[in-house]
mmCIF file of C-alpha atoms in Angstrom:
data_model
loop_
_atom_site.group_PDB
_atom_site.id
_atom_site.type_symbol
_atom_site.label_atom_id
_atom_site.label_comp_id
_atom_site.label_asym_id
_atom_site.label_seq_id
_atom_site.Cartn_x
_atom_site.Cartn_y
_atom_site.Cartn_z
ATOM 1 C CA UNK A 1 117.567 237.069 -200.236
ATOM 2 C CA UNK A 2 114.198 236.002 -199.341
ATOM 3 C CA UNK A 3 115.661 233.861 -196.338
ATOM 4 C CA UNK A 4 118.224 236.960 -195.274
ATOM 5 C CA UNK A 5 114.893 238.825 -195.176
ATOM 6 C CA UNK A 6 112.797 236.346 -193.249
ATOM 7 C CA UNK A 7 115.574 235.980 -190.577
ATOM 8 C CA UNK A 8 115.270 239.450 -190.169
ATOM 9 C CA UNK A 9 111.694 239.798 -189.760
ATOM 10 C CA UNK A 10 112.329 237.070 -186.937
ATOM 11 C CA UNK A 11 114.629 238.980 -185.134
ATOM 12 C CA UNK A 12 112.681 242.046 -185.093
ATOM 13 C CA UNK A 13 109.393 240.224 -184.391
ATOM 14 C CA UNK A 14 111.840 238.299 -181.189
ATOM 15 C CA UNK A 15 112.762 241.923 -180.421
ATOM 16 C CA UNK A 16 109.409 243.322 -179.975
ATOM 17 C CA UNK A 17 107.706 240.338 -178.292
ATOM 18 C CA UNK A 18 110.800 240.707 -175.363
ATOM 19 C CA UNK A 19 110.300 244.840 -175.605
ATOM 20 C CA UNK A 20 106.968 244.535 -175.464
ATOM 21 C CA UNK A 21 106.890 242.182 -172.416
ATOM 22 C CA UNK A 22 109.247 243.988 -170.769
ATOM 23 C CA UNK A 23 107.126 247.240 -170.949
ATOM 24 C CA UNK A 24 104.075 245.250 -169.518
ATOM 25 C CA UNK A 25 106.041 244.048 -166.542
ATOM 26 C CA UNK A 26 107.661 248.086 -165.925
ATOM 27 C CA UNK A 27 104.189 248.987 -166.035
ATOM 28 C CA UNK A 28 102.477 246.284 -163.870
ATOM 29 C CA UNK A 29 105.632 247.365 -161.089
ATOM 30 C CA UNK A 30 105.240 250.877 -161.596
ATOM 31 C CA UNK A 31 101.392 250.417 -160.678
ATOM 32 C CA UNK A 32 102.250 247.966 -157.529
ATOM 33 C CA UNK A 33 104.852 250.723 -156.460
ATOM 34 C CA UNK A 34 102.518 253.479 -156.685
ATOM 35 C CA UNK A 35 100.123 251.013 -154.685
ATOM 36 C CA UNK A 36 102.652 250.585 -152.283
ATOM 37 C CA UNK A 37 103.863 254.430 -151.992
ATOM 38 C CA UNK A 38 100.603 255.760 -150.741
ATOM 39 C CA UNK A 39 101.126 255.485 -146.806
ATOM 40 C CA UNK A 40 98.607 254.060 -144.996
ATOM 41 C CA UNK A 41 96.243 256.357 -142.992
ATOM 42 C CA UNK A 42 97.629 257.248 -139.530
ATOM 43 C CA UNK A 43 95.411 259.435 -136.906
ATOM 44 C CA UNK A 44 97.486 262.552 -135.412
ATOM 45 C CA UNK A 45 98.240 262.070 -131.921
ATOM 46 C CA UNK A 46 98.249 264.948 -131.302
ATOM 47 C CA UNK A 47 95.039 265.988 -132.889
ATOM 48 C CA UNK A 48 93.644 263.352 -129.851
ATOM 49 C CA UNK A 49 95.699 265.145 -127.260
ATOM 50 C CA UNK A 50 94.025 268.458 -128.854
ATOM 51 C CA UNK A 51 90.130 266.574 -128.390
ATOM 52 C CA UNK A 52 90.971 265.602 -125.049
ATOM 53 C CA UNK A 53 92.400 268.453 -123.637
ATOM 54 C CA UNK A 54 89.296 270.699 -125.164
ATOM 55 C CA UNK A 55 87.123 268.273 -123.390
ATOM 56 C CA UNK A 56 88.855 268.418 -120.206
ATOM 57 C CA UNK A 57 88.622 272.097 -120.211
ATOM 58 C CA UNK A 58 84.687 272.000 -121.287
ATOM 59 C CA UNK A 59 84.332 269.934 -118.092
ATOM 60 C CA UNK A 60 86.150 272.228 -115.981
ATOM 61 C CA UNK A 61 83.975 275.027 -117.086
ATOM 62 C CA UNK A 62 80.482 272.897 -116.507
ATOM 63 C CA UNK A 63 82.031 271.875 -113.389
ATOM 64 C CA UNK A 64 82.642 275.907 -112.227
ATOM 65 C CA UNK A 65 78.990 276.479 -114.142
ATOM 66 C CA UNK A 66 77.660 274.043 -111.719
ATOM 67 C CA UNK A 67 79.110 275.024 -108.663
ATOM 68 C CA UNK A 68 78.200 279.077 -109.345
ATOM 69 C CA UNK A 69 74.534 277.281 -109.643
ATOM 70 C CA UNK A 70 74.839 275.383 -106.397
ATOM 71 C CA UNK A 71 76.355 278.701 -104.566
ATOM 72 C CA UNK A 72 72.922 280.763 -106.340
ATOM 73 C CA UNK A 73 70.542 278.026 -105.138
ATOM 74 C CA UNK A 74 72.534 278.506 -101.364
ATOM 75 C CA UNK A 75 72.506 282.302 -101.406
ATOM 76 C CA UNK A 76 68.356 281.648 -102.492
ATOM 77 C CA UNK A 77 68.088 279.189 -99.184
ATOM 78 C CA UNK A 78 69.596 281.775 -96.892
ATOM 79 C CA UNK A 79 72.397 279.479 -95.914
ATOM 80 C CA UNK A 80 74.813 280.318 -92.969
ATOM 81 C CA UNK A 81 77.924 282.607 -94.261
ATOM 82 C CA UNK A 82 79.895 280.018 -93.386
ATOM 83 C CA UNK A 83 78.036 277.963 -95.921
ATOM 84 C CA UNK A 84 78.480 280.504 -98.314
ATOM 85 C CA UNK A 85 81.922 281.555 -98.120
ATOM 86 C CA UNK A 86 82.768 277.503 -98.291
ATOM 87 C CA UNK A 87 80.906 277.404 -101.500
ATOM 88 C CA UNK A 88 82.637 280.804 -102.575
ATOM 89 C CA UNK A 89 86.033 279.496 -101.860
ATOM 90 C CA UNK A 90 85.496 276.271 -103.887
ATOM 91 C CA UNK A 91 84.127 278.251 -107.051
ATOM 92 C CA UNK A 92 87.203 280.551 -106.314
ATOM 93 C CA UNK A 93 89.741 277.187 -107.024
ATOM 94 C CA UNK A 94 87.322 276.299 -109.575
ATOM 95 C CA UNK A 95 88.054 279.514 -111.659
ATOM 96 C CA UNK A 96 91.358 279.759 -111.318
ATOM 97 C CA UNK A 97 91.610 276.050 -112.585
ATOM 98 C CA UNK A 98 89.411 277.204 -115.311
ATOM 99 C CA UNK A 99 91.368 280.584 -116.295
ATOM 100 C CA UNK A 100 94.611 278.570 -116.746
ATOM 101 C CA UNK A 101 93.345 275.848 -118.938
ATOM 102 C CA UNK A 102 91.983 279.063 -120.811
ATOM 103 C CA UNK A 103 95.499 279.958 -121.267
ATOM 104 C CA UNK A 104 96.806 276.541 -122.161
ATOM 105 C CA UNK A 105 94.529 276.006 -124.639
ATOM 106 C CA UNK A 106 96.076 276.058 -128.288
ATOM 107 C CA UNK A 107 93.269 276.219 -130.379
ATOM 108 C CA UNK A 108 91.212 278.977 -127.972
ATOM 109 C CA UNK A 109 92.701 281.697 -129.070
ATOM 110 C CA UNK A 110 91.331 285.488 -128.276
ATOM 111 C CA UNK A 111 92.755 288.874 -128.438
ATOM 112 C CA UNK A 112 93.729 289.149 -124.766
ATOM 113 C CA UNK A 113 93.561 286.163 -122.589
ATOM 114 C CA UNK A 114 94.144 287.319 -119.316
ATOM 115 C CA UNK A 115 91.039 289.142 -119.746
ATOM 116 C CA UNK A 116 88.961 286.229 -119.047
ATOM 117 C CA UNK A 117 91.180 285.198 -116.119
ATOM 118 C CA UNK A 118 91.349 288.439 -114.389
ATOM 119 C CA UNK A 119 87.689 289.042 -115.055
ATOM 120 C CA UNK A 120 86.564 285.714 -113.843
ATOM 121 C CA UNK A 121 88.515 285.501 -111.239
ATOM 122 C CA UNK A 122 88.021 289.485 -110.069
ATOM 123 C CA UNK A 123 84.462 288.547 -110.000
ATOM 124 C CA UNK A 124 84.845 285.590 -107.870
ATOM 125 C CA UNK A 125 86.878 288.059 -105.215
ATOM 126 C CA UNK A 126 84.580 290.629 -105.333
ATOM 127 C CA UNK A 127 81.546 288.081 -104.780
ATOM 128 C CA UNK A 128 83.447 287.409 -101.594
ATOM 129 C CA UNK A 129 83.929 291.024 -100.414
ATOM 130 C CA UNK A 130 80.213 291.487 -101.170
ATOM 131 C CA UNK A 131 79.492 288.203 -99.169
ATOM 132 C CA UNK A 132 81.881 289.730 -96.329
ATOM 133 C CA UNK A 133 80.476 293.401 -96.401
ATOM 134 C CA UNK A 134 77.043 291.255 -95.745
ATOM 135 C CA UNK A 135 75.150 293.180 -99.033
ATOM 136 C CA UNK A 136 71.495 292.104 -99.820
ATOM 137 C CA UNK A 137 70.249 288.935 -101.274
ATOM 138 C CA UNK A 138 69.087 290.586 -104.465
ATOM 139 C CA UNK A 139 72.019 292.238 -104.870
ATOM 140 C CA UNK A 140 74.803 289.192 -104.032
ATOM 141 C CA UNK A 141 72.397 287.113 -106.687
ATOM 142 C CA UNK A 142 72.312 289.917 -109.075
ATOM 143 C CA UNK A 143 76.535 289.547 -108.749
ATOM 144 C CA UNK A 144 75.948 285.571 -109.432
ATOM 145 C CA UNK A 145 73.751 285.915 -112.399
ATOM 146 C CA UNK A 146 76.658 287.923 -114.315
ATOM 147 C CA UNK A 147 79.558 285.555 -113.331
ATOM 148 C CA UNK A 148 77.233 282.512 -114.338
ATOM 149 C CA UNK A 149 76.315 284.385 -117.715
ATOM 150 C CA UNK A 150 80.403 284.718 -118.219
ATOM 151 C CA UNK A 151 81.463 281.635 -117.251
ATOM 152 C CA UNK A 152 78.506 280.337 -119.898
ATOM 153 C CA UNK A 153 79.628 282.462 -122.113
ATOM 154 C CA UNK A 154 83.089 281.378 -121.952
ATOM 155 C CA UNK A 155 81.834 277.351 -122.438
ATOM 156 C CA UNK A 156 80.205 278.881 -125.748
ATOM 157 C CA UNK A 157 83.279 280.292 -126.810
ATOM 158 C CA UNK A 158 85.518 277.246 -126.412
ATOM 159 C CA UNK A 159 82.996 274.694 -127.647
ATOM 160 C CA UNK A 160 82.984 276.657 -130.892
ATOM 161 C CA UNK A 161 86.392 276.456 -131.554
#
């Protein structure tokens, strides 16, 4: 009896060693697959394309920002009309450029869009008229002050988003 019962404490004793290495090795490749699982970090295209674009349009706007200062600095020198209406035609392409990357812009988003592109660009026509209905000085730079305060305005706007 005393070997039947010695046999089968080997047996059991064989058993657990194997179980119990077994279980090690399911739990050392359960750990190296959830190692492996995890995906590597990957940067979002198009979170790039999103950065880029917002910087192209913020450098459209300081582009129009600049030229509305170069057409105040002209109207302040008493430039020729012809002068004038040149600079007023180029802020003119500049705005328009500017009003559609307003509306292609996914993450500016504001109640009414074509606000901002009919206002700037109304502005920029009626600056013209003004120009072409030969108003005062004052008056004409009066105009360019508020176009320059929306067009700065608007470069707030989209660098806060």
């Amino acid at each position: 009896m005393t070997q039947s019962l010695r046999d089968l404490f080997l047996r059991r004793l064989n058993q657990a060693f194997w179980l119990g290495l077994l279980m090690m090795l399911a739990g050392w490749g359960a750990w190296r697959f959830s190692r492996l699982a995890t995906p590597p970090p990957i940067s979002r295209p198009t979170h790039r394309i999103d950065r880029e674009f917002r910087q192209l349009h913020l450098q459209s706007i300081a582009s129009l920002d600049s030229s509305v200062n170069l057409l105040r600095q002209a109207l302040t020198a008493q430039e020729s009309e012809t002068v004038l209406l040149n600079l007023t035609e180029q802020v003119r392409q500049q705005t328009q450029a500017v009003s559609l990357l307003s509306l292609s812009d996914p993450s500016f988003t504001e109640a009414n869009p074509t606000d901002t592109r009919t206002a700037l660009l109304d502005q920029c026509l009626e600056f013209r008229q003004l120009l072409l209905r030969k108003s005062p000085t004052p008056a004409l730079s009066q105009h360019l002050a508020v176009f320059q305060s929306e067009v700065r305005h608007l470069h707030y706007r989209v660098a806060g988003n």
